[in-house]
Coordinates of C-alpha atoms (C1' of nucleotides) in Angstrom, one line a residue:
Chain A
X1 CA -13.6 -61.9 -4.8
X2 CA -10.3 -59.9 -4.7
X3 CA -9.5 -57.5 -1.9
X4 CA -7.8 -54.6 -3.7
X5 CA -6.2 -51.2 -3.2
X6 CA -7.5 -48.0 -4.7
X7 CA -4.3 -47.3 -6.6
X8 CA -4.7 -50.7 -8.5
X9 CA -8.4 -50.3 -9.2
X10 CA -7.9 -49.7 -12.9
X11 CA -6.6 -53.2 -13.3
X12 CA -9.8 -54.7 -12.0
X13 CA -12.2 -53.1 -14.5
X14 CA -15.4 -55.0 -14.8
X15 CA -14.7 -57.1 -11.7
X16 CA -16.4 -57.2 -8.4
X17 CA -14.0 -56.3 -5.7
X18 CA -13.7 -55.4 -2.0
X19 CA -11.9 -52.4 -0.6
X20 CA -11.2 -51.5 3.1
X21 CA -10.8 -47.9 4.1
X22 CA -12.5 -44.7 5.3
X23 CA -15.1 -42.2 4.1
X24 CA -13.3 -39.2 2.6
X25 CA -16.5 -37.4 1.8
X26 CA -20.0 -38.1 0.6
X27 CA -22.9 -36.3 -1.0
X28 CA -26.3 -37.2 -2.3
X29 CA -28.4 -36.0 -5.2
X30 CA -31.8 -37.5 -4.5
X31 CA -31.7 -41.2 -5.3
X32 CA -28.0 -41.4 -6.3
X33 CA -25.2 -41.1 -3.8
X34 CA -21.5 -40.3 -4.3
X35 CA -19.0 -41.6 -1.8
X36 CA -15.4 -40.6 -1.9
X37 CA -13.6 -43.5 -0.4
X38 CA -10.0 -43.6 0.6
X39 CA -7.8 -46.4 1.6
X40 CA -4.4 -44.8 2.0
X41 CA -3.3 -45.5 -1.5
X42 CA -5.8 -43.2 -3.2
X43 CA -9.3 -42.0 -3.4
X44 CA -12.0 -43.7 -5.5
X45 CA -15.6 -42.5 -6.0
X46 CA -18.3 -45.0 -5.2
X47 CA -21.7 -44.7 -6.7
X48 CA -24.8 -45.8 -4.8
X49 CA -28.0 -45.9 -6.8
X50 CA -31.1 -46.3 -4.6
X51 CA -33.2 -48.2 -7.1
X52 CA -30.4 -50.7 -7.6
X53 CA -29.2 -51.3 -4.1
X54 CA -32.5 -51.0 -2.2
X55 CA -33.7 -48.7 0.5
X56 CA -31.9 -50.4 3.4
X57 CA -28.4 -50.0 1.9
X58 CA -29.2 -46.5 0.7
X59 CA -30.3 -45.4 4.2
X60 CA -27.1 -47.0 5.6
X61 CA -25.1 -44.9 3.1
X62 CA -26.9 -41.8 4.2
X63 CA -25.7 -42.2 7.8
X64 CA -22.0 -42.2 6.8
X65 CA -19.9 -39.4 8.2
X66 CA -16.4 -38.2 7.2
X67 CA -13.7 -40.6 8.3
X68 CA -16.0 -43.4 9.4
X69 CA -14.3 -46.7 8.8
X70 CA -16.0 -48.9 6.2
X71 CA -15.5 -51.7 3.7
X72 CA -17.2 -51.5 0.3
X73 CA -17.9 -54.2 -2.4
X74 CA -18.8 -53.4 -5.9
X75 CA -17.9 -53.5 -9.6
X76 CA -15.0 -51.3 -10.9
X77 CA -16.2 -49.4 -14.0
X78 CA -14.5 -46.9 -16.2
X79 CA -16.1 -43.4 -16.1
X80 CA -14.5 -40.2 -17.3
X81 CA -16.7 -38.2 -15.0
X82 CA -15.1 -39.7 -12.0
X83 CA -11.9 -38.3 -10.4
X84 CA -9.3 -40.9 -11.3
X85 CA -11.1 -42.3 -14.3
X86 CA -12.6 -45.3 -12.5
X87 CA -15.3 -45.7 -10.0
X88 CA -17.0 -48.4 -8.0
X89 CA -20.6 -49.3 -8.4
X90 CA -21.4 -50.1 -4.8
X91 CA -23.3 -53.3 -4.1
X92 CA -22.6 -53.7 -0.4
X93 CA -21.4 -51.7 2.5
X94 CA -20.0 -52.7 5.8
X95 CA -19.6 -50.0 8.5
X96 CA -16.9 -50.7 11.1
X97 CA -17.2 -47.5 13.0
X98 CA -19.6 -44.6 12.5
X99 CA -18.0 -41.4 13.9
X100 CA -19.1 -38.0 14.8
X101 CA -17.4 -34.7 14.7
X102 CA -14.2 -35.3 12.7
X103 CA -12.3 -32.1 13.3
X104 CA -10.9 -31.4 9.8
X105 CA -13.8 -30.5 7.6
X106 CA -13.4 -30.1 3.8
X107 CA -13.1 -26.3 4.2
X108 CA -10.5 -23.7 5.2
X109 CA -8.4 -24.2 8.2
X110 CA -5.4 -22.3 9.6
X111 CA -1.9 -23.9 10.0
X112 CA -2.0 -23.8 13.7
X113 CA -5.2 -25.8 13.9
X114 CA -4.1 -28.3 11.3
X115 CA -0.7 -28.7 12.9
X116 CA -2.4 -29.5 16.2
X117 CA -4.3 -32.2 14.4
X118 CA -1.3 -33.4 12.4
X119 CA -2.1 -37.0 13.2
X120 CA -5.4 -36.6 11.3
X121 CA -4.2 -34.0 8.8
X122 CA -2.0 -36.6 7.1
X123 CA -5.2 -38.3 5.9
X124 CA -6.0 -35.2 3.8
X125 CA -5.4 -35.4 0.1
X126 CA -2.7 -32.7 -0.2
X127 CA -0.7 -33.8 2.9
X128 CA -1.1 -37.4 1.7
X129 CA 0.3 -36.5 -1.7
X130 CA 3.3 -34.7 -0.2
X131 CA 4.2 -37.6 2.1
X132 CA 3.9 -40.0 -0.8
X133 CA 6.3 -37.8 -2.8
X134 CA 8.6 -37.7 0.2
X135 CA 8.6 -41.5 0.1
X136 CA 9.4 -41.5 -3.6
X137 CA 12.3 -39.1 -3.1
X138 CA 13.8 -41.2 -0.3
X139 CA 13.3 -44.4 -2.3
X140 CA 14.9 -42.8 -5.4
X141 CA 17.8 -41.5 -3.3
X142 CA 18.5 -45.0 -1.9
X143 CA 18.1 -46.6 -5.3
X144 CA 20.5 -44.1 -6.9
X145 CA 23.3 -44.8 -4.4
X146 CA 22.6 -48.6 -4.3
X147 CA 22.8 -48.9 -8.1
X148 CA 26.0 -46.9 -8.2
X149 CA 28.0 -49.2 -5.9
X150 CA 27.5 -47.3 -2.7
X151 CA 27.1 -49.2 0.6
X152 CA 24.7 -47.8 3.2
X153 CA 26.7 -47.5 6.4
X154 CA 24.8 -46.1 9.3
X155 CA 26.3 -43.5 11.6
X156 CA 25.5 -42.9 15.3
X157 CA 22.9 -40.5 16.6
X158 CA 24.5 -40.1 20.0
X159 CA 27.8 -38.3 19.6
X160 CA 30.3 -37.1 22.1
X161 CA 31.3 -33.9 20.3
X162 CA 30.2 -31.2 18.0
X163 CA 30.9 -32.3 14.5
X164 CA 31.7 -28.8 13.2
X165 CA 31.6 -26.8 16.4
X166 CA 29.3 -24.3 14.9
X167 CA 25.6 -25.1 15.3
X168 CA 23.8 -25.6 18.6
X169 CA 23.3 -29.2 19.6
X170 CA 20.7 -30.9 21.7
X171 CA 22.4 -32.1 24.8
X172 CA 21.3 -35.3 26.6
X173 CA 22.5 -37.2 29.6
X174 CA 24.3 -40.4 28.7
X175 CA 25.2 -42.6 31.7
X176 CA 26.8 -39.8 33.6
X177 CA 28.3 -37.8 30.7
X178 CA 27.0 -35.4 28.2
X179 CA 26.1 -36.7 24.7
X180 CA 24.7 -34.7 21.8
X181 CA 22.2 -35.7 19.1
X182 CA 24.0 -35.9 15.8
X183 CA 23.9 -32.8 13.6
X184 CA 25.6 -34.7 10.8
X185 CA 27.0 -38.2 10.1
X186 CA 29.7 -36.8 7.9
X187 CA 32.9 -37.4 10.0
X188 CA 31.8 -41.0 10.4
X189 CA 30.9 -41.1 6.7
X190 CA 34.6 -40.3 5.9
X191 CA 35.7 -43.3 8.0
X192 CA 33.2 -45.4 6.2
X193 CA 34.4 -44.2 2.8
X194 CA 37.9 -45.3 3.7
X195 CA 36.4 -48.8 4.5
X196 CA 33.9 -49.1 1.7
X197 CA 35.0 -46.7 -1.0
X198 CA 31.6 -45.3 -1.7
X199 CA 29.2 -45.0 1.2
X200 CA 26.1 -43.1 2.1
X201 CA 24.4 -42.6 5.4
X202 CA 20.9 -41.6 5.8
X203 CA 19.3 -40.6 9.0
X204 CA 17.7 -38.0 11.2
X205 CA 19.7 -35.0 12.1
X206 CA 19.2 -32.6 15.0
X207 CA 19.9 -28.9 15.3
X208 CA 18.9 -26.9 18.4
X209 CA 19.0 -23.6 16.5
X210 CA 16.1 -21.4 17.4
X211 CA 15.2 -20.9 13.7
X212 CA 11.8 -19.7 12.9
X213 CA 11.7 -19.8 9.1
X214 CA 10.0 -21.7 6.3
X215 CA 13.2 -23.7 5.7
X216 CA 14.1 -25.0 9.2
X217 CA 13.2 -27.9 11.4
X218 CA 15.0 -29.0 14.6
X219 CA 14.8 -32.6 13.4
X220 CA 15.3 -33.4 9.8
X221 CA 16.5 -36.2 7.5
X222 CA 19.7 -36.0 5.6
X223 CA 21.5 -38.3 3.2
X224 CA 25.2 -38.0 3.1
X225 CA 27.3 -39.7 0.4
X226 CA 31.0 -39.9 1.0
X227 CA 33.4 -41.1 -1.7
X228 CA 37.0 -42.1 -1.6
X229 CA 39.3 -41.0 -4.4
X230 CA 36.9 -38.2 -5.4
X231 CA 37.6 -34.6 -6.0
X232 CA 35.4 -31.5 -6.0
X233 CA 34.3 -31.7 -9.7
X234 CA 33.3 -35.3 -9.4
X235 CA 31.5 -34.5 -6.1
X236 CA 29.4 -31.9 -7.9
X237 CA 28.7 -34.4 -10.7
X238 CA 27.3 -36.9 -8.2
X239 CA 25.0 -34.2 -6.8
X240 CA 23.7 -33.3 -10.2
X241 CA 23.1 -36.9 -11.1
X242 CA 21.3 -37.6 -7.8
X243 CA 18.9 -34.6 -8.2
X244 CA 18.2 -35.5 -11.8
X245 CA 17.5 -39.1 -10.9
X246 CA 15.2 -38.1 -8.1
X247 CA 13.2 -35.7 -10.3
X248 CA 12.9 -38.4 -13.0
X249 CA 11.5 -40.8 -10.5
X250 CA 9.0 -38.4 -9.0
X251 CA 7.8 -37.4 -12.5
X252 CA 7.4 -41.1 -13.5
X253 CA 5.8 -42.5 -10.4
X254 CA 4.0 -39.6 -8.7
X255 CA 2.0 -38.0 -11.4
X256 CA -1.3 -38.1 -9.5
X257 CA 0.3 -36.6 -6.4
X258 CA 2.0 -33.8 -8.5
X259 CA -1.3 -33.0 -10.0
X260 CA -3.0 -32.9 -6.6
X261 CA -0.3 -30.3 -5.6
X262 CA -0.7 -28.5 -8.9
X263 CA 3.1 -28.9 -9.5
X264 CA 3.7 -28.8 -13.2
X265 CA 5.8 -31.6 -14.6
X266 CA 7.2 -29.3 -17.3
X267 CA 8.7 -27.1 -14.5
X268 CA 10.3 -30.1 -12.9
X269 CA 11.8 -31.3 -16.2
X270 CA 13.7 -28.1 -16.6
X271 CA 15.6 -28.7 -13.4
X272 CA 17.3 -31.8 -14.7
X273 CA 20.8 -32.2 -16.2
X274 CA 24.0 -30.3 -15.7
X275 CA 23.8 -27.4 -13.3
X276 CA 25.3 -23.9 -13.8
X277 CA 28.4 -23.5 -11.6
X278 CA 29.9 -20.3 -10.2
X279 CA 32.6 -19.7 -7.7
X280 CA 32.0 -17.7 -4.5
X281 CA 34.0 -14.9 -6.0
X282 CA 31.9 -14.8 -9.1
X283 CA 28.8 -14.9 -6.9
X284 CA 30.0 -11.8 -5.0
X285 CA 30.5 -10.0 -8.3
X286 CA 27.0 -11.0 -9.3
X287 CA 25.7 -9.5 -6.0
X288 CA 27.6 -6.3 -6.7
X289 CA 26.0 -6.0 -10.1
X290 CA 22.7 -6.6 -8.4
X291 CA 23.2 -3.6 -6.1
X292 CA 24.2 -5.5 -3.0
X293 CA 26.7 -4.0 -0.6
X294 CA 28.6 -7.2 0.1
X295 CA 32.2 -7.7 1.1
X296 CA 34.3 -10.6 -0.2
X297 CA 34.8 -13.0 2.8
X298 CA 31.4 -12.8 4.3
X299 CA 28.8 -15.5 4.5
X300 CA 25.8 -15.2 2.2
X301 CA 22.6 -14.4 4.2
X302 CA 19.2 -15.4 3.1
X303 CA 18.6 -12.4 0.8
X304 CA 22.0 -12.9 -1.0
X305 CA 21.4 -16.6 -1.5
X306 CA 17.9 -16.0 -2.9
X307 CA 19.2 -13.4 -5.3
X308 CA 22.0 -15.7 -6.6
X309 CA 19.5 -18.5 -7.1
X310 CA 17.1 -16.2 -8.9
X311 CA 19.6 -15.6 -11.6
X312 CA 19.2 -19.2 -12.8
X313 CA 16.2 -21.4 -13.7
X314 CA 18.0 -24.5 -12.5
X315 CA 19.8 -25.4 -9.3
X316 CA 23.0 -23.5 -9.2
X317 CA 26.3 -24.7 -7.7
X318 CA 28.4 -22.2 -5.8
X319 CA 31.9 -23.4 -5.0
X320 CA 35.2 -22.3 -3.4
X321 CA 34.2 -20.4 -0.4
X322 CA 36.5 -18.3 1.9
X323 CA 38.2 -20.6 4.3
X324 CA 37.2 -18.5 7.3
X325 CA 33.5 -19.1 6.9
X326 CA 33.6 -22.8 6.3
X327 CA 34.1 -25.9 8.5
X328 CA 37.6 -27.1 9.5
X329 CA 37.4 -30.3 7.4
X330 CA 37.1 -28.7 4.0
X331 CA 40.2 -28.9 1.9
X332 CA 42.0 -25.7 1.0
X333 CA 42.2 -25.1 -2.7
X334 CA 45.8 -25.8 -3.8
X335 CA 45.5 -23.0 -6.3
X336 CA 44.2 -20.4 -3.9
X337 CA 44.9 -20.7 -0.1
X338 CA 42.1 -18.2 0.7
X339 CA 39.4 -20.6 -0.4
X340 CA 38.3 -24.1 0.3
X341 CA 36.9 -26.7 -2.0
X342 CA 33.4 -26.5 -0.7
X343 CA 30.2 -26.5 -2.8
X344 CA 26.6 -25.6 -2.1
X345 CA 23.6 -26.4 -4.4
X346 CA 21.0 -23.6 -4.3
X347 CA 17.6 -24.6 -5.5
X348 CA 15.6 -22.3 -7.7
X349 CA 12.2 -20.7 -6.9
X350 CA 13.5 -19.4 -3.6
X351 CA 14.1 -22.8 -1.9
X352 CA 17.7 -22.1 -0.9
X353 CA 20.4 -24.5 0.0
X354 CA 19.5 -28.1 -0.6
X355 CA 23.0 -29.6 -0.7
X356 CA 26.2 -28.6 1.1
X357 CA 29.4 -30.5 0.5
X358 CA 33.1 -30.4 0.0
X359 CA 36.3 -32.1 -0.9
X360 CA 37.8 -32.9 2.5
X361 CA 41.2 -31.9 3.8
X362 CA 43.3 -35.1 3.5
X363 CA 46.5 -33.6 4.7
X364 CA 47.1 -34.3 8.4
X365 CA 49.2 -31.2 9.1
X366 CA 46.7 -28.8 7.5
X367 CA 43.9 -30.5 9.4
X368 CA 45.7 -30.1 12.7
X369 CA 46.3 -26.5 11.9
X370 CA 42.6 -25.9 11.3
X371 CA 41.5 -27.7 14.5
X372 CA 43.9 -25.6 16.5
X373 CA 42.8 -22.4 14.8
X374 CA 39.1 -23.2 15.4
X375 CA 40.0 -24.0 19.0
X376 CA 38.4 -27.5 18.7
X377 CA 39.3 -30.2 21.2
X378 CA 41.9 -32.3 19.3
X379 CA 41.5 -35.3 21.5
X380 CA 37.9 -35.7 20.4
X381 CA 39.0 -35.8 16.8
X382 CA 41.9 -38.3 17.2
X383 CA 39.9 -41.1 15.6
X384 CA 39.1 -38.8 12.7
X385 CA 42.8 -37.8 12.4
X386 CA 43.6 -41.5 12.1
X387 CA 41.9 -41.4 8.7
X388 CA 44.7 -39.1 7.6
X389 CA 47.4 -41.2 9.3
X390 CA 46.5 -44.5 7.8
X391 CA 46.0 -44.4 4.0
X392 CA 44.7 -40.9 3.5
X393 CA 43.3 -40.3 0.0
X394 CA 41.5 -37.4 -1.7
X395 CA 37.8 -37.8 -0.9
X396 CA 34.6 -35.8 -1.0
X397 CA 31.0 -35.9 -0.1
X398 CA 27.9 -33.9 0.6
X399 CA 24.7 -33.7 2.6
X400 CA 21.3 -33.3 1.1
X401 CA 18.4 -32.2 3.2
X402 CA 15.4 -34.4 2.3
X403 CA 12.8 -32.0 3.6
X404 CA 14.1 -29.1 1.6
X405 CA 14.1 -31.2 -1.6
X406 CA 10.5 -32.3 -0.9
X407 CA 9.5 -28.8 -0.2
X408 CA 11.1 -27.6 -3.5
X409 CA 9.8 -30.4 -5.7
X410 CA 6.3 -30.0 -4.3
X411 CA 6.6 -26.2 -4.3
X412 CA 5.4 -25.9 -0.8
X413 CA 5.4 -22.7 1.3
X414 CA 7.0 -24.4 4.3
X415 CA 9.1 -27.4 5.1
X416 CA 6.8 -28.3 8.0
X417 CA 4.5 -30.1 5.6
X418 CA 7.2 -32.3 4.2
X419 CA 7.7 -34.6 7.3
X420 CA 4.9 -36.5 9.0
X421 CA 5.5 -35.0 12.4
X422 CA 7.6 -31.8 12.2
X423 CA 9.7 -30.8 15.1
X424 CA 10.2 -27.1 15.3
X425 CA 11.1 -24.7 18.1
X426 CA 7.5 -24.4 19.2
X427 CA 6.2 -27.8 18.0
X428 CA 6.8 -31.0 20.0
X429 CA 3.4 -32.6 19.7
X430 CA 1.6 -34.5 18.3
Chain B
rU1 C1' 17.3 -13.9 20.7
rC2 C1' 15.7 -9.4 17.8
rC3 C1' 11.9 -6.9 14.5
rG4 C1' 6.8 -6.9 12.6
rG5 C1' 1.9 -9.0 12.9
rU6 C1' -2.3 -12.0 14.7
rU7 C1' -5.8 -13.8 18.7
rU8 C1' -14.0 -12.6 18.0
rA9 C1' -18.9 -19.2 17.0
rG10 C1' -16.5 -26.2 15.9
rC11 C1' -13.5 -23.9 11.4
rU12 C1' -12.2 -19.3 8.3
rC13 C1' -13.1 -14.4 9.1
rA14 C1' -15.9 -9.2 9.2
rG15 C1' -16.9 -5.8 13.2
rU16 C1' -17.0 1.9 11.3
rU17 C1' -15.0 8.0 15.1
rG18 C1' -15.6 3.8 21.7
rG19 C1' -22.4 3.4 21.9
rU20 C1' -26.7 0.1 24.0
rU21 C1' -29.3 -6.6 21.2
rA22 C1' -21.6 -9.0 18.3
rG23 C1' -22.2 -10.7 12.5
rA24 C1' -21.2 -13.7 7.8
rG25 C1' -19.6 -18.0 5.2
rC26 C1' -18.6 -22.9 5.9
rA27 C1' -19.0 -27.3 8.9
rG28 C1' -23.1 -30.0 11.7
rC29 C1' -28.5 -31.6 11.8
rG30 C1' -33.5 -32.1 9.1
rG31 C1' -35.7 -31.9 4.1
rA32 C1' -35.7 -31.6 -1.8
rC33 C1' -32.9 -33.3 -6.1
rU34 C1' -30.3 -39.8 -10.7
rG35 C1' -23.8 -37.5 -12.2
rU36 C1' -22.0 -34.7 -7.8
rU37 C1' -16.4 -32.9 -8.0
rA38 C1' -15.2 -27.7 -1.8
rA39 C1' -22.6 -29.6 -5.6
rU40 C1' -27.1 -26.6 -5.2
rC41 C1' -31.8 -25.0 -2.8
rC42 C1' -35.0 -24.5 1.9
rG43 C1' -35.1 -24.7 7.3
rC44 C1' -32.5 -25.1 12.4
rG45 C1' -27.9 -23.3 16.3
rU46 C1' -23.8 -21.4 18.5
rG47 C1' -19.9 -16.9 21.9
rU48 C1' -14.9 -16.8 28.7
rC49 C1' -14.5 -11.3 21.8
rC50 C1' -6.8 -15.0 24.4
rG51 C1' -5.7 -14.0 30.2
rG52 C1' -5.0 -10.0 33.8
rG53 C1' -5.1 -4.8 35.0
rG54 C1' -6.4 0.3 33.6
rU55 C1' -9.0 4.8 31.1
rU56 C1' -14.3 5.9 30.4
rC57 C1' -21.1 7.2 31.8
rG58 C1' -19.9 3.1 28.3
rA59 C1' -14.4 -1.2 25.8
rG60 C1' -14.5 -6.6 20.9
rU61 C1' -12.7 -1.5 19.7
rC62 C1' -8.1 2.8 23.5
rC63 C1' -3.6 2.1 27.1
rC64 C1' -0.4 -1.3 30.1
rU65 C1' 1.0 -6.3 31.0
rG66 C1' 1.3 -11.6 30.2
rA67 C1' 0.6 -15.8 27.0
rA68 C1' 0.0 -18.5 22.5
rC69 C1' 0.6 -18.4 17.4
rC70 C1' 2.3 -16.5 12.4
rG71 C1' 6.1 -14.1 9.3
rG72 C1' 11.1 -12.3 8.7
rA73 C1' 16.4 -11.9 10.4
rG74 C1' 20.7 -14.7 12.3
rC75 C1' 22.2 -20.1 11.8
rC76 C1' 22.0 -23.8 8.4
rA77 C1' 20.3 -28.9 5.0

RNA sequence: UCCGGUUUAGCUCAGUUGGUUAGAGCAGCGGACUGUUAAUCCGCGUGUCCGGGGUUCGAGUCCCUGAACCGGAGCCA
């Protein structure tokens, strides 16, 4: 007899199989019982008919409580009335642990309660679906870069300096000196790109900002491609292709999960392909037409960003920002010194910035000028400046926040549900 | 950090102009039911009304204070 997984049940139609898992829910209607059984790959309904299985097994079924651990044996049969299309005609039941008082009942709960029980909440259908889509998005991201001749080159998490000198970092003691948890692997990514041509790094990122919004975590995952001999337009193209590839994969491989989340595939399909592109200056004009009192040179706040994204039904690329509001490493536009060759991708439906990137400044003197102007400690950047001393080339890259992409593609109200154990200003446990 | 809001049963919430004994639904338990999808029907419980202080004959309700949480802003992916 085969030991199988719920997600493969359809392939075993007509066969007697065994499944190991947990009770999702159960109900009875007289002499017939319905057991929703989950094993981590899906949920299958088991049917227990008293007259077929006998009184002893039926009584045993009646004792089952939510999340008790069990193994079931039975025949897989097709039945359109069952969720998932297949069900299991139960013939034997082994109880490993009968439990009492599982805290998460199949009724309404508040976010605080659920977050305090996050270690259990991830068993629930909806959370499970989100995390499976997260996996698909991460897998697709890796597959995309791997199949486009990128090399994965990891970057350190302990760093000695602020990468951009802007955001607040988590400080930690490192054998007698201060170290900071990485807020981006980008500078190292640039070194890697000079060594490997096309590289990506993918790891956790830490920001100590006391942000309390639906878009922020203090610990999140970011993928950062960096490409040698690449300019802004090509950089944008890579971003478009990556997002399109991810959406295709999610649509193809995670239909059940999308359905659980009531995310319409037709909506996701619209997001693919080439994205509309506007310059910062054009975006400012757009804001003026929309009645915003906004001065050229300022950074977009949340309301501005949302308004711009709302004008499009696809992700929109905003490029060429004022130099003053962007990081020191962004290359100044040779055609307009006031702007840099940066680009942001704003997701539709109010999900905000999912990608931020730029062509990097490859001229040593300009870079030194910026470091001085921003009052950054030059000695900390000597290794980075070496990249401009020894074989400098045009190069570009971007960072994509995984949680924001998951949040958007799943159409969630908050990023905290996109990561198994979210770290936020007020959340450190479980 | 700033602005706004919330805190009452295991969970989600209601609770009138301050009024005597604080409610409902769900979950749980027992029973009925051979196709349930958050099943339905009958029966059975539960309270530090967030903590502290005050006003009042009387406070879940009003005031002060503290805490926790939620949403937004800034910052960003």
